[in-house]
mmCIF file of C-alpha atoms and ligand atoms in Angstrom:
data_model
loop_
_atom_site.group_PDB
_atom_site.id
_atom_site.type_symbol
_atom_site.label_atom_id
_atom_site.label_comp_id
_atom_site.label_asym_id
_atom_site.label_seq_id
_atom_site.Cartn_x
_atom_site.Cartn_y
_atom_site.Cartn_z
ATOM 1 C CA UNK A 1 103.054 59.906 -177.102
ATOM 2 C CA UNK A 2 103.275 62.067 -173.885
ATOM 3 C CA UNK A 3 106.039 61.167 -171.439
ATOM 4 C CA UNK A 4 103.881 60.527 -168.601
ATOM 5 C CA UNK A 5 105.891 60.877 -165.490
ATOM 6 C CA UNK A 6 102.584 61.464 -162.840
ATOM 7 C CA UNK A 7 99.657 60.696 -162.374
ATOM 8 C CA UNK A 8 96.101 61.599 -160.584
ATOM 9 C CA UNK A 9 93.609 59.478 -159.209
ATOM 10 C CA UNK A 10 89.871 60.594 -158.478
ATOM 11 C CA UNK A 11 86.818 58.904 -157.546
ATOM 12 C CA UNK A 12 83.385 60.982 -158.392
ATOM 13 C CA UNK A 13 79.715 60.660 -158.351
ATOM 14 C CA UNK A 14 78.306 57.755 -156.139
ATOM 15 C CA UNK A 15 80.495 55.852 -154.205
ATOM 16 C CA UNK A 16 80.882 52.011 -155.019
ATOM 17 C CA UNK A 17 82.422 48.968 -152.972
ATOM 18 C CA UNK A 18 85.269 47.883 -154.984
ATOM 19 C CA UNK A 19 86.776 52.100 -155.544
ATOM 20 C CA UNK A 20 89.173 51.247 -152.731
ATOM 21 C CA UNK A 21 90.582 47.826 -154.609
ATOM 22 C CA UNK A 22 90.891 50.062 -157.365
ATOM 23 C CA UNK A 23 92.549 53.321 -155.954
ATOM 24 C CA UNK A 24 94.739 50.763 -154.260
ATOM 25 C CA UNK A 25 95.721 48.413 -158.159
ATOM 26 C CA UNK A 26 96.458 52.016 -159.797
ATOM 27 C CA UNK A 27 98.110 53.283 -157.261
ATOM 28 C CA UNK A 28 100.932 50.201 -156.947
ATOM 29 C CA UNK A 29 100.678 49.199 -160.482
ATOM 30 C CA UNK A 30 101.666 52.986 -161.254
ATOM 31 C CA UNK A 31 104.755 52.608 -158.851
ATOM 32 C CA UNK A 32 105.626 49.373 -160.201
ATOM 33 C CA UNK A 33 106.216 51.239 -163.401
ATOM 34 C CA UNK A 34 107.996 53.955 -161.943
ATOM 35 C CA UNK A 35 105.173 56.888 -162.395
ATOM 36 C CA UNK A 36 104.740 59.592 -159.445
ATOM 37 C CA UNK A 37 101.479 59.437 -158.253
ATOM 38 C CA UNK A 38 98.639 62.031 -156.567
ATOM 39 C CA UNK A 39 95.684 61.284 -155.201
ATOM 40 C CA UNK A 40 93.205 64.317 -155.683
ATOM 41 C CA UNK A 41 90.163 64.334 -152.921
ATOM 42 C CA UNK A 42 86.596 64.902 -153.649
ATOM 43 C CA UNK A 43 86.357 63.977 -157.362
ATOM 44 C CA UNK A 44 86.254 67.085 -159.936
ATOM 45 C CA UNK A 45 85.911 69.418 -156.385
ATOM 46 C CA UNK A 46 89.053 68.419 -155.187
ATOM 47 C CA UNK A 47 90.816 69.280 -158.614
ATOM 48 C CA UNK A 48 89.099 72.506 -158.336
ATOM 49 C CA UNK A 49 90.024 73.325 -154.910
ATOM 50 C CA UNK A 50 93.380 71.592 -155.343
ATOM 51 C CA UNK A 51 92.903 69.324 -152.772
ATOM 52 C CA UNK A 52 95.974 67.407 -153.916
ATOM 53 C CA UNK A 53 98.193 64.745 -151.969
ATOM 54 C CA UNK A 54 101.351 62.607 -152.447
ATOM 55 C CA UNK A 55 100.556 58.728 -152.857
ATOM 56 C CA UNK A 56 102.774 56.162 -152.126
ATOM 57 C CA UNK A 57 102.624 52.385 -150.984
ATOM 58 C CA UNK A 58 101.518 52.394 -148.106
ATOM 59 C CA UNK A 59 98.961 55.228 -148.821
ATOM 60 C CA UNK A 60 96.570 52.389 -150.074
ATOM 61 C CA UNK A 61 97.485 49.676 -147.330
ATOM 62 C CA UNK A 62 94.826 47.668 -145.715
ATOM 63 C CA UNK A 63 92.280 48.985 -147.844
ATOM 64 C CA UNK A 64 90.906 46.256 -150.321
ATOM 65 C CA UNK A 65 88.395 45.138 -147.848
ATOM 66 C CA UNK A 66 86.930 48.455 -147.111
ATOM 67 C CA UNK A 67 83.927 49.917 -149.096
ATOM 68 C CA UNK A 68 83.583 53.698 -149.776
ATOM 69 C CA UNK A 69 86.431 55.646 -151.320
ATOM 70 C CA UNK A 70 89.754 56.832 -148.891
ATOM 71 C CA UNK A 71 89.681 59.427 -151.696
ATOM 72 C CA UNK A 72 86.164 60.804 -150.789
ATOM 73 C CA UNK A 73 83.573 61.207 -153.825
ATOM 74 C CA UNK A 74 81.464 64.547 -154.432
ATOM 75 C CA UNK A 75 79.460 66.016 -157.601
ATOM 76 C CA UNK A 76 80.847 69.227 -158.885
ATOM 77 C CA UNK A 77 78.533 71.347 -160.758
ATOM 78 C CA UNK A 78 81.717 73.969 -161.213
ATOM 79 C CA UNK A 79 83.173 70.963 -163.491
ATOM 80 C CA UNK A 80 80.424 71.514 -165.515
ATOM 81 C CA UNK A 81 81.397 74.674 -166.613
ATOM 82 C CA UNK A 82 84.295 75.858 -169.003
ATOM 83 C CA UNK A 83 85.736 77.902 -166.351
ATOM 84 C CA UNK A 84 85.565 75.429 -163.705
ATOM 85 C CA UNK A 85 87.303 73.102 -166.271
ATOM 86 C CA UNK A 86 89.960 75.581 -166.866
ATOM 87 C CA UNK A 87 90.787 76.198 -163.045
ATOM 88 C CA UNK A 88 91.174 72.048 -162.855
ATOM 89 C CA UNK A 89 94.116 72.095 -165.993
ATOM 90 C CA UNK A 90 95.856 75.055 -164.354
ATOM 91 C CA UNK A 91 95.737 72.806 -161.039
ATOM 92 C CA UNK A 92 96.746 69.535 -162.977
ATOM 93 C CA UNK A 93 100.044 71.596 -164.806
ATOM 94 C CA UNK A 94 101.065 73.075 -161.385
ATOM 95 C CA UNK A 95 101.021 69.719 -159.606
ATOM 96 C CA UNK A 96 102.669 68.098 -162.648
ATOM 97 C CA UNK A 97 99.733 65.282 -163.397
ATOM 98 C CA UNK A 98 100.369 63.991 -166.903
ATOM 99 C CA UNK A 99 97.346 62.047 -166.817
ATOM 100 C CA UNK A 100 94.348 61.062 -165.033
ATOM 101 C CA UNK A 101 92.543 58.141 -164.089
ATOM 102 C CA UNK A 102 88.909 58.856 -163.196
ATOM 103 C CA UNK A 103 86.524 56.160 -161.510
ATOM 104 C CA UNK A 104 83.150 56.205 -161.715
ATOM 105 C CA UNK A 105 80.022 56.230 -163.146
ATOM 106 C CA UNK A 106 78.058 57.894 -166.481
ATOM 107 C CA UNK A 107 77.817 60.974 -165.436
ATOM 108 C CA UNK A 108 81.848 61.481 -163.934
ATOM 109 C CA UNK A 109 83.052 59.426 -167.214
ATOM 110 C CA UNK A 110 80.924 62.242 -169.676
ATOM 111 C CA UNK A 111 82.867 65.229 -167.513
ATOM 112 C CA UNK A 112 86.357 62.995 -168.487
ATOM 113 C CA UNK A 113 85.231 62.776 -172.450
ATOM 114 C CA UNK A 114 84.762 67.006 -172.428
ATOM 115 C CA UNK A 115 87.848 67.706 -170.209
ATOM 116 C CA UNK A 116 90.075 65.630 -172.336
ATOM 117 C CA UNK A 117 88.732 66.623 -175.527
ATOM 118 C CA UNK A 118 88.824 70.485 -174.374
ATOM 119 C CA UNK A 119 92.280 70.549 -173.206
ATOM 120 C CA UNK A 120 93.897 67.157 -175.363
ATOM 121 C CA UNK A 121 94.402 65.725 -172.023
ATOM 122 C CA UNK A 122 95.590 62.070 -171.091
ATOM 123 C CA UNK A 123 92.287 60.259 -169.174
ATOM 124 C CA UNK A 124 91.496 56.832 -168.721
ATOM 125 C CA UNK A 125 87.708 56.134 -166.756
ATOM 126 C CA UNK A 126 87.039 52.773 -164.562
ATOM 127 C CA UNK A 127 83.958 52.286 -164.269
ATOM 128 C CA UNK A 128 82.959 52.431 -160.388
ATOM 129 C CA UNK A 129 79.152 52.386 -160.169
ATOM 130 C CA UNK A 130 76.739 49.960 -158.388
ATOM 131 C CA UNK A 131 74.351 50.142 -161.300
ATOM 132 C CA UNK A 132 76.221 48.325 -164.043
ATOM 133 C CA UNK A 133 74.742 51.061 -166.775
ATOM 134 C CA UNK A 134 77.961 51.345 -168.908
ATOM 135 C CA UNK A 135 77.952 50.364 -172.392
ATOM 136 C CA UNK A 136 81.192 48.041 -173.412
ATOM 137 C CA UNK A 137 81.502 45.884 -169.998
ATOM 138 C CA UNK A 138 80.074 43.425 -169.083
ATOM 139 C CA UNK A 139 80.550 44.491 -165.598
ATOM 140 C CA UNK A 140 81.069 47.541 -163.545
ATOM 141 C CA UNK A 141 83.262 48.037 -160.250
ATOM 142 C CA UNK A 142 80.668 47.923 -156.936
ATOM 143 C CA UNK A 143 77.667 46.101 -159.185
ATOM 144 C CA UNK A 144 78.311 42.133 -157.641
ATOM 145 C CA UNK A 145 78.646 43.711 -153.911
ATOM 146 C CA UNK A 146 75.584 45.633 -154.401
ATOM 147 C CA UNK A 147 73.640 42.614 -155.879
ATOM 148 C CA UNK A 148 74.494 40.505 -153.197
ATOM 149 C CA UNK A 149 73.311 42.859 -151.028
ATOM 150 C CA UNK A 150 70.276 43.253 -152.217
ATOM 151 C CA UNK A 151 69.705 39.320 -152.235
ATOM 152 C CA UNK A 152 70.400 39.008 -148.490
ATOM 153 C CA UNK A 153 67.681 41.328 -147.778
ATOM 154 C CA UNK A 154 65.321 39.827 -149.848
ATOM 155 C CA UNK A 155 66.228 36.698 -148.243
ATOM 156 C CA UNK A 156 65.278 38.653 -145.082
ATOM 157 C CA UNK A 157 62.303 39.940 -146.449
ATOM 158 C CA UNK A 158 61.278 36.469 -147.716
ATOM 159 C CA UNK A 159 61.097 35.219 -144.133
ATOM 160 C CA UNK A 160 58.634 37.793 -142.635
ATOM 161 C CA UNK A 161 56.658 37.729 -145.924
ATOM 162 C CA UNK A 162 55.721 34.367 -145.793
ATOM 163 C CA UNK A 163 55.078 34.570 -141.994
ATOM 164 C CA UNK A 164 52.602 37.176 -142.590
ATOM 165 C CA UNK A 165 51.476 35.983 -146.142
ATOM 166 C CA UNK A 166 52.383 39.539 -147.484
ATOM 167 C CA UNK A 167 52.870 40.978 -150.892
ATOM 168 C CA UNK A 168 56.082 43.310 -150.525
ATOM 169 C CA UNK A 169 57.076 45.455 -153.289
ATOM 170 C CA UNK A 170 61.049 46.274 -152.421
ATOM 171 C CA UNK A 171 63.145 49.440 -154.219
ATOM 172 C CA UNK A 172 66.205 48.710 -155.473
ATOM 173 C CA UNK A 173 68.964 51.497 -157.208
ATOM 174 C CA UNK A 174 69.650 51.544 -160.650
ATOM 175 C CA UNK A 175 67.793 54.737 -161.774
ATOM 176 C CA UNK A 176 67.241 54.116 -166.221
ATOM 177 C CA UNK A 177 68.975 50.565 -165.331
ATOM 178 C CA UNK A 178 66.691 47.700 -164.521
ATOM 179 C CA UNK A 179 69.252 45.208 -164.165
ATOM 180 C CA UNK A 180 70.343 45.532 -160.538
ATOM 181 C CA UNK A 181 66.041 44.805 -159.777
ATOM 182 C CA UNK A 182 66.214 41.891 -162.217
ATOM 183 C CA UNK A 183 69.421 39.906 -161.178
ATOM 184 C CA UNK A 184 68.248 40.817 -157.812
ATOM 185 C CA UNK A 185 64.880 39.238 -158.401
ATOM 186 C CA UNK A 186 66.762 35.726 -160.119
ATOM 187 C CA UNK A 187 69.196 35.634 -157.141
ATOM 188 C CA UNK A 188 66.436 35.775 -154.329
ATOM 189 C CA UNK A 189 63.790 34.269 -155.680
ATOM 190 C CA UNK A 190 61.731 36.831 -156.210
ATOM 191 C CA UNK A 191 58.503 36.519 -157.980
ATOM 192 C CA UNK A 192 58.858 39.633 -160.324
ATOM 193 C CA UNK A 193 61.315 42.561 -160.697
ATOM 194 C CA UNK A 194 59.402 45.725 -162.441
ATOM 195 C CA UNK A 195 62.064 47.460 -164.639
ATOM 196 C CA UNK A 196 62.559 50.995 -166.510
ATOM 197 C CA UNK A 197 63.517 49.079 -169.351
ATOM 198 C CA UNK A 198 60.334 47.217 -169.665
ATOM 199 C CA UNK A 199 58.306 50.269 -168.135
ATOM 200 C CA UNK A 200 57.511 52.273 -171.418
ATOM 201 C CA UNK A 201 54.499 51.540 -173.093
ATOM 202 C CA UNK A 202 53.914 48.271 -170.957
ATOM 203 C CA UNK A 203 51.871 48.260 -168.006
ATOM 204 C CA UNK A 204 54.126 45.555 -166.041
ATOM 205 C CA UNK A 205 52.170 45.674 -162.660
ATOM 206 C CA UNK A 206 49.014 44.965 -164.982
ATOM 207 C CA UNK A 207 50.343 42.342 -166.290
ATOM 208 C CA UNK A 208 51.479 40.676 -163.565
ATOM 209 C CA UNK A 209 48.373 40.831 -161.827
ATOM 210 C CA UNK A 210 46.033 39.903 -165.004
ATOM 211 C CA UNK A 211 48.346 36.575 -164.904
ATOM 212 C CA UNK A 212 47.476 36.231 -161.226
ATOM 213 C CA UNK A 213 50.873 36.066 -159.889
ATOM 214 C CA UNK A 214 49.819 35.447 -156.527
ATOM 215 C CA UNK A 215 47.614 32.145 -157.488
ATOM 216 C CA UNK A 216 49.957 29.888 -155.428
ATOM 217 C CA UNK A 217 52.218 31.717 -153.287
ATOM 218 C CA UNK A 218 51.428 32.718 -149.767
ATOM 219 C CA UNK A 219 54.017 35.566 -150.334
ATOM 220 C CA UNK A 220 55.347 37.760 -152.961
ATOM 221 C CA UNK A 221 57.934 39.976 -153.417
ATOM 222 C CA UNK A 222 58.464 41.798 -156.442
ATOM 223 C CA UNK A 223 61.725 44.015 -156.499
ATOM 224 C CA UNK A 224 60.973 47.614 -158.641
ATOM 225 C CA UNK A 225 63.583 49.880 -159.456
ATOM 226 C CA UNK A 226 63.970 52.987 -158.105
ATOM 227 C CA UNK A 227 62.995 56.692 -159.904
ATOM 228 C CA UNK A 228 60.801 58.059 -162.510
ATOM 229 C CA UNK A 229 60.405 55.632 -165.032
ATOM 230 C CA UNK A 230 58.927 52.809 -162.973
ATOM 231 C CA UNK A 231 57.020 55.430 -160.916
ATOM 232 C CA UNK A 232 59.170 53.211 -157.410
ATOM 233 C CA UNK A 233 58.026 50.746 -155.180
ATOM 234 C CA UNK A 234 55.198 53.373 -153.260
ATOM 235 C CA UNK A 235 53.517 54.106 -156.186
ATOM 236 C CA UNK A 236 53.130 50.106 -157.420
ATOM 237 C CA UNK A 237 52.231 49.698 -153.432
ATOM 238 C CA UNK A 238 49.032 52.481 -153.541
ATOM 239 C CA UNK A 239 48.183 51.153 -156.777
ATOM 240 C CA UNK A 240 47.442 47.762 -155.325
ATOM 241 C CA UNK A 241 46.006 48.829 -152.750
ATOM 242 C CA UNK A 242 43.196 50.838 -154.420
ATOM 243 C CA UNK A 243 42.685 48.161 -156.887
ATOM 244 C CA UNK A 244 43.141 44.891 -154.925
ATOM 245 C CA UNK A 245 42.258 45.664 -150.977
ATOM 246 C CA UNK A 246 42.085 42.031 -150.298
ATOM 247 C CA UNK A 247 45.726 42.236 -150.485
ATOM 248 C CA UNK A 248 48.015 42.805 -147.447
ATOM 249 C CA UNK A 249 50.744 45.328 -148.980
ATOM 250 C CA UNK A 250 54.179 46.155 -147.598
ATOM 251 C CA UNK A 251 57.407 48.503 -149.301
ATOM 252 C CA UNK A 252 60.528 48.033 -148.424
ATOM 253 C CA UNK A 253 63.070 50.919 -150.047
ATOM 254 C CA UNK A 254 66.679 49.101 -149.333
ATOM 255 C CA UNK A 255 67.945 52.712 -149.860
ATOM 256 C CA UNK A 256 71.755 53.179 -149.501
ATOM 257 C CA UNK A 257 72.477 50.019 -147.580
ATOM 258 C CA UNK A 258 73.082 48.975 -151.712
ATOM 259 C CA UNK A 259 76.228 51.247 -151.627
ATOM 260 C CA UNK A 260 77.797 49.592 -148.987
ATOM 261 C CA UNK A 261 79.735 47.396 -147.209
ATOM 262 C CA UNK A 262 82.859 45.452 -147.883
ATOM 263 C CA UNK A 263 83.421 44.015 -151.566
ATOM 264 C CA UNK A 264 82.632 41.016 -152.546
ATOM 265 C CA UNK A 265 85.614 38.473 -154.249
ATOM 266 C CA UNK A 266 84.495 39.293 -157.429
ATOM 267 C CA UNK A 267 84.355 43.083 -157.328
ATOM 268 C CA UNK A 268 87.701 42.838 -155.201
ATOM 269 C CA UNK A 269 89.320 41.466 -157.982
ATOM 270 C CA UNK A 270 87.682 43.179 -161.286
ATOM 271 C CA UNK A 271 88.862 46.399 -159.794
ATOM 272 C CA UNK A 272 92.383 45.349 -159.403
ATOM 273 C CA UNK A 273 92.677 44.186 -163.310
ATOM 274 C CA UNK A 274 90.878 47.320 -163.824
ATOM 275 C CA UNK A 275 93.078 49.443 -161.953
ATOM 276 C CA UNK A 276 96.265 47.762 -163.346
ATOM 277 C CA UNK A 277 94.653 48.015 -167.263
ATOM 278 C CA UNK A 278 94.496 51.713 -166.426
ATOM 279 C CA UNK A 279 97.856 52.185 -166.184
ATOM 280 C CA UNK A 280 99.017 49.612 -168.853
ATOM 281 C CA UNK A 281 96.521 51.389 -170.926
ATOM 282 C CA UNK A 282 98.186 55.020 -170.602
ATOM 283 C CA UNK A 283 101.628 53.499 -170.676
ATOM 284 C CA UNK A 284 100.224 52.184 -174.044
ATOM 285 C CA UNK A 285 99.095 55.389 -175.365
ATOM 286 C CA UNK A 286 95.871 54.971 -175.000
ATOM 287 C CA UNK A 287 93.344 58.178 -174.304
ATOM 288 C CA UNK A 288 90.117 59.004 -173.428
ATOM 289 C CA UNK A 289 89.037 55.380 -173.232
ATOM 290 C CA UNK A 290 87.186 53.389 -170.167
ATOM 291 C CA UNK A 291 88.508 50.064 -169.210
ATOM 292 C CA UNK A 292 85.755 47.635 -169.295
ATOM 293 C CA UNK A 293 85.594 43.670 -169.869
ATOM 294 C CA UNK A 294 84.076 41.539 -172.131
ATOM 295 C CA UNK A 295 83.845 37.640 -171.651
ATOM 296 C CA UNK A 296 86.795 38.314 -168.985
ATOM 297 C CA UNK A 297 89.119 39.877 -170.892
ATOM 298 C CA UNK A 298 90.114 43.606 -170.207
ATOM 299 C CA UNK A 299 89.138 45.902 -173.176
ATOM 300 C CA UNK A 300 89.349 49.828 -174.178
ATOM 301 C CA UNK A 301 86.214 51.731 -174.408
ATOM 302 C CA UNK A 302 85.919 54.977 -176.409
ATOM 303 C CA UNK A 303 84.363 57.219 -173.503
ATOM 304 C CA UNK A 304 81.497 58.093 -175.697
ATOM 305 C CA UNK A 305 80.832 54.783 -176.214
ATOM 306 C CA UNK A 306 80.553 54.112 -172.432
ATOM 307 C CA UNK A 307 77.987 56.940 -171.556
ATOM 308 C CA UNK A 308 75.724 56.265 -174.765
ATOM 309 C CA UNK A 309 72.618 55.460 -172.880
ATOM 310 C CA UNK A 310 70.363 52.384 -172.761
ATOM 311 C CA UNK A 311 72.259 49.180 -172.247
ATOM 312 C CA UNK A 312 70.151 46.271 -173.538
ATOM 313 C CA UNK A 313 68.947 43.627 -170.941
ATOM 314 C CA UNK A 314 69.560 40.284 -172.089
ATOM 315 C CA UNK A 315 65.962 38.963 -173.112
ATOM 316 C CA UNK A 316 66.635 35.407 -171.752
ATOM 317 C CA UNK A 317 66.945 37.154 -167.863
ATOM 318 C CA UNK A 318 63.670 38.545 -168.426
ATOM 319 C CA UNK A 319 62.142 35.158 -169.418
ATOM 320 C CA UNK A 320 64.289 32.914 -166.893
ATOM 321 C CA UNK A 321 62.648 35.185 -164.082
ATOM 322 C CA UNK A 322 59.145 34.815 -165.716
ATOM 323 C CA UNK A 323 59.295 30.866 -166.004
ATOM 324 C CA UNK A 324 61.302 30.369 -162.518
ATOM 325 C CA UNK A 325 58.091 32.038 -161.238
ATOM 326 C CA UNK A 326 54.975 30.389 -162.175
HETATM 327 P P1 LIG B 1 76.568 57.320 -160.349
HETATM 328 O O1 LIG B 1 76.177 56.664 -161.642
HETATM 329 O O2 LIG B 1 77.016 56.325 -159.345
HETATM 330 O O3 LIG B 1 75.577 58.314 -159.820
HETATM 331 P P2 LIG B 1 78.037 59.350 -161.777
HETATM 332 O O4 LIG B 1 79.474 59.430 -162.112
HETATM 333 O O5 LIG B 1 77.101 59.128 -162.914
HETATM 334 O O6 LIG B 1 77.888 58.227 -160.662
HETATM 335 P P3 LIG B 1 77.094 62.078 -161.543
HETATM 336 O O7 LIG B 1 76.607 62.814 -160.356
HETATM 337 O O8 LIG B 1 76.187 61.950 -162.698
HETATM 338 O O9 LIG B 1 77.596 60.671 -160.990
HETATM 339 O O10 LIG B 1 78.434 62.820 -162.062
HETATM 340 C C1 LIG B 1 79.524 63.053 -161.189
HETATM 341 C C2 LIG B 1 80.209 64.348 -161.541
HETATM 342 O O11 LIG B 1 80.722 64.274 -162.875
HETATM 343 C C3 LIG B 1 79.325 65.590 -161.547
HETATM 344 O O12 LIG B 1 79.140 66.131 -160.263
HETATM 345 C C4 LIG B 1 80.129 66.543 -162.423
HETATM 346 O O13 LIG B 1 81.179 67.140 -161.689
HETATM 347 C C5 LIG B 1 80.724 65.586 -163.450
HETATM 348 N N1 LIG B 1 79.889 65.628 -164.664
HETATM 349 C C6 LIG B 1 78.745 64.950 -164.904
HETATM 350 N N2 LIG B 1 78.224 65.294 -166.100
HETATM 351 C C7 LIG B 1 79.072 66.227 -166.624
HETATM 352 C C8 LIG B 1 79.101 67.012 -167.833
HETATM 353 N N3 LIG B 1 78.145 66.871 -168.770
HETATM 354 N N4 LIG B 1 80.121 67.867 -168.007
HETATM 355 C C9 LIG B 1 81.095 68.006 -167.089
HETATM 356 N N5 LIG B 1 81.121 67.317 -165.935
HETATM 357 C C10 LIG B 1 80.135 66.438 -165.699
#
C-alpha cells in the first residue's frame, strides 16, 4: 500500500447542500489521523490551474450549516482529455497529494475511474449530487435537502392551486432520475409525478388523464421531471391545453432553488460518515471506490459500479403514489 502522507479534496459538477459537511468530516477526520491536507478549488479546473491551498482546522469552521461548496465547483472539459489529465498528475506530484477524495456526482465520479486507472492513482468519490442517481447507495449527499425543498413549495403551490382550482404541472431536477419527482410527489401530496423512468414507451400524461385524475379534486399538481426524456413540465402543460381547454393550466419550474439552502439533519450527517469513511477507506487501502450506504451502514463502491446508469425505482413508490391518489 502507498504511504499516504497528503491529501486533496475537490468538489465538481453541480453543487449539493451537504458538500460543506463533507469537505469539513474529511478534512478533520484526515488530521485526526495525522495526513496533510489540500484543498484544490474549482473541481478538475482547479487541479489544472493548480489552484491549490493549505487546509487545516479551522479552514472548515462554521461551515456544516452552509449549502454550496467553500471549495467552489466547475465542469472541466480539459479533464476530459489525456493531456488535461496529465497536467492534473504533474500538479498532484508537485504539491505532494498522495490521494484524492473527489465529491460529486456521475459525471465527476467517471473522470475519477479514468484518472486513477490512467495514472494508478489513490481516489476515493462521495457522492455529492441532489439527484440520488448513483448505483450502490441508498442515498446521495444533497438528495434529502433538495427533497424537502421541493415539498415546501409544493406545499406552497398546493395553497394557490386549490384557491384557483388549477391544474399545475411543477419541474423538478433529476435529469434520467425520476426519483427526486416521485418522493417529491409522496411527500407533498401530489396527485402524480411523471418520470423518465416510466416515460419510454408509456404515455404517462395519457394515462393519467384516461383515468380522470381530476374526477374529485378541485386542484392538481403533478410534479414532472426535468429534460428530454419526459419532454418537462411546458410540454405536458401545452399538451393539455390543446387537448383539454376546459382546464385552467399553470407550470411552475422550481429551477435551482433545489440546489440550495442549508442541509437538512439528515444530509448533515450522511456527509460526515461519508467524509470520515473516505479517509478510513484510503487508510485501508482501498482505491478507486465511492463510499455509499446501504441499510445505514457505510459500504465501498467500485467506481464503475457507481456511474453504471439506470438505478431502478422501487415499484412499491410508484404504486403507493398511485393508490394515495385516487
Ligand atoms: P451532477 O450530477 O450534479 O450534474 P456531475 O459530477 O455528474 O454532477 P458533470 O458535469 O457530469 O457533473 O461532470 C463534472 C466534471 O467531471 C466534468 O466537467 C469533467 O471535468 C469531469 N468528467 C465528466 N465526465 C468525464 C469523463 N468521461 N472523463 C473525464 N472527466 C469527466
Amino acid at each position: 500500500m502507498a504511504n499516504i502522507k497528503c491529501i486533496g479534496i475537490l468538489t465538481s459538477g453541480g453543487d449539493a447542500p451537504g458538500m460543506n459537511a463533507a469537505i469539513r468530516a474529511v478534512t478533520r477526520t484526515a488530521i485526526y489521523n495525522g495526513l496533510e491536507v489540500k484543498g484544490i478549488m474549482r473541481g478538475y479546473k482547479g487541479l489544472i490551474f493548480d489552484e491549490i491551498e493549505p487546509f487545516k482546522t479551522n479552514s472548515v469552521s462554521n461551515i456544516i450549516q452552509q449549502g454550496g461548496t467553500i471549495l467552489k465547483t466547475a465542469r472541466s472539459k480539459e479533464f476530459q482529455t489525456p493531456e488535461g489529465r496529465q497536467i492534473a498528475y504533474e500538479a498532484l506530484q508537485r504539491e505532494g497529494i498522495d490521494a484524492l477524495v473527489v465529491i460529486g456526482g456521475d459525471g465527476s465520479l467517471t473522470g475519477a475511474r479514468i484518472f486513477a486507472q490512467e495514472f494508478n492513482y489513490p481516489i476515493v468519490g462521495l457522492p455529492g449530487t441532489i439527484d440520488n442517481d448513483l448505483q450502490g447507495t441508498d442515498l446521495t449527499i444533497g438528495y434529502d435537502t433538495a427533497l424537502n425543498t421541493i415539498m415546501q413549495a409544493v406545499d406552497k403551490i398546493r395553497d394557490t392551486a386549490s384557491s384557483h382550482e388549477r391544474l399545475f404541472f411543477i419541474e423538478v431536477m433529476g435529469r434520467e432520475c425520476g426519483i427526486l419527482a416521485l418522493n417529491g410527489a409522496i411527500a407533498s401530496g401530489a396527485e402524480a409525478a411523471i418520470i423518465p423512468e416510466m416515460s419510454i414507451g408509456q404515455d404517462q400524461l395519457g394515462d393519467l388523464i384516461s383515468n380522470g385524475f381530476r374526477k374529485s379534486k378541485n386542484s392538481s399538481l403533478v410534479l414532472v421531471t426535468e429534460g428530454d426524456i419526459t419532454g418537462g413540465a411546458m410540454a405536458m402543460a401545452e399538451r393539455v391545453k390543446t387537448e383539454f381547454p376546459q382546464y385552467d393550466v399553470r407550470v411552475t419550474i422550481l429551477g435551482h432553488v433545489q440546489r440550495g439552502g442549508s442541509p437538512t439533519a439528515n444530509d448533515r450527517i450522511l456527509a460526515s460518515r461519508m467524509g470520515a469513511a473516505a479517509i478510513d477507506a484510503l487508510l485501508d487501502g482501498q482505491r478507486n471506490v465511492m463510499i455509499g450506504i446501504q441499510n445505514d451502514v457505510i459500504v465501498y463502491v467500485p467506481f464503475s459500479k457507481a456511474v453504471k446508469k439506470n438505478k431502478p425505482i422501487q415499484p412499491d413508490l410508484v404504486e403507493t403514489l398511485k393508490v394515495l391518489s385516487i
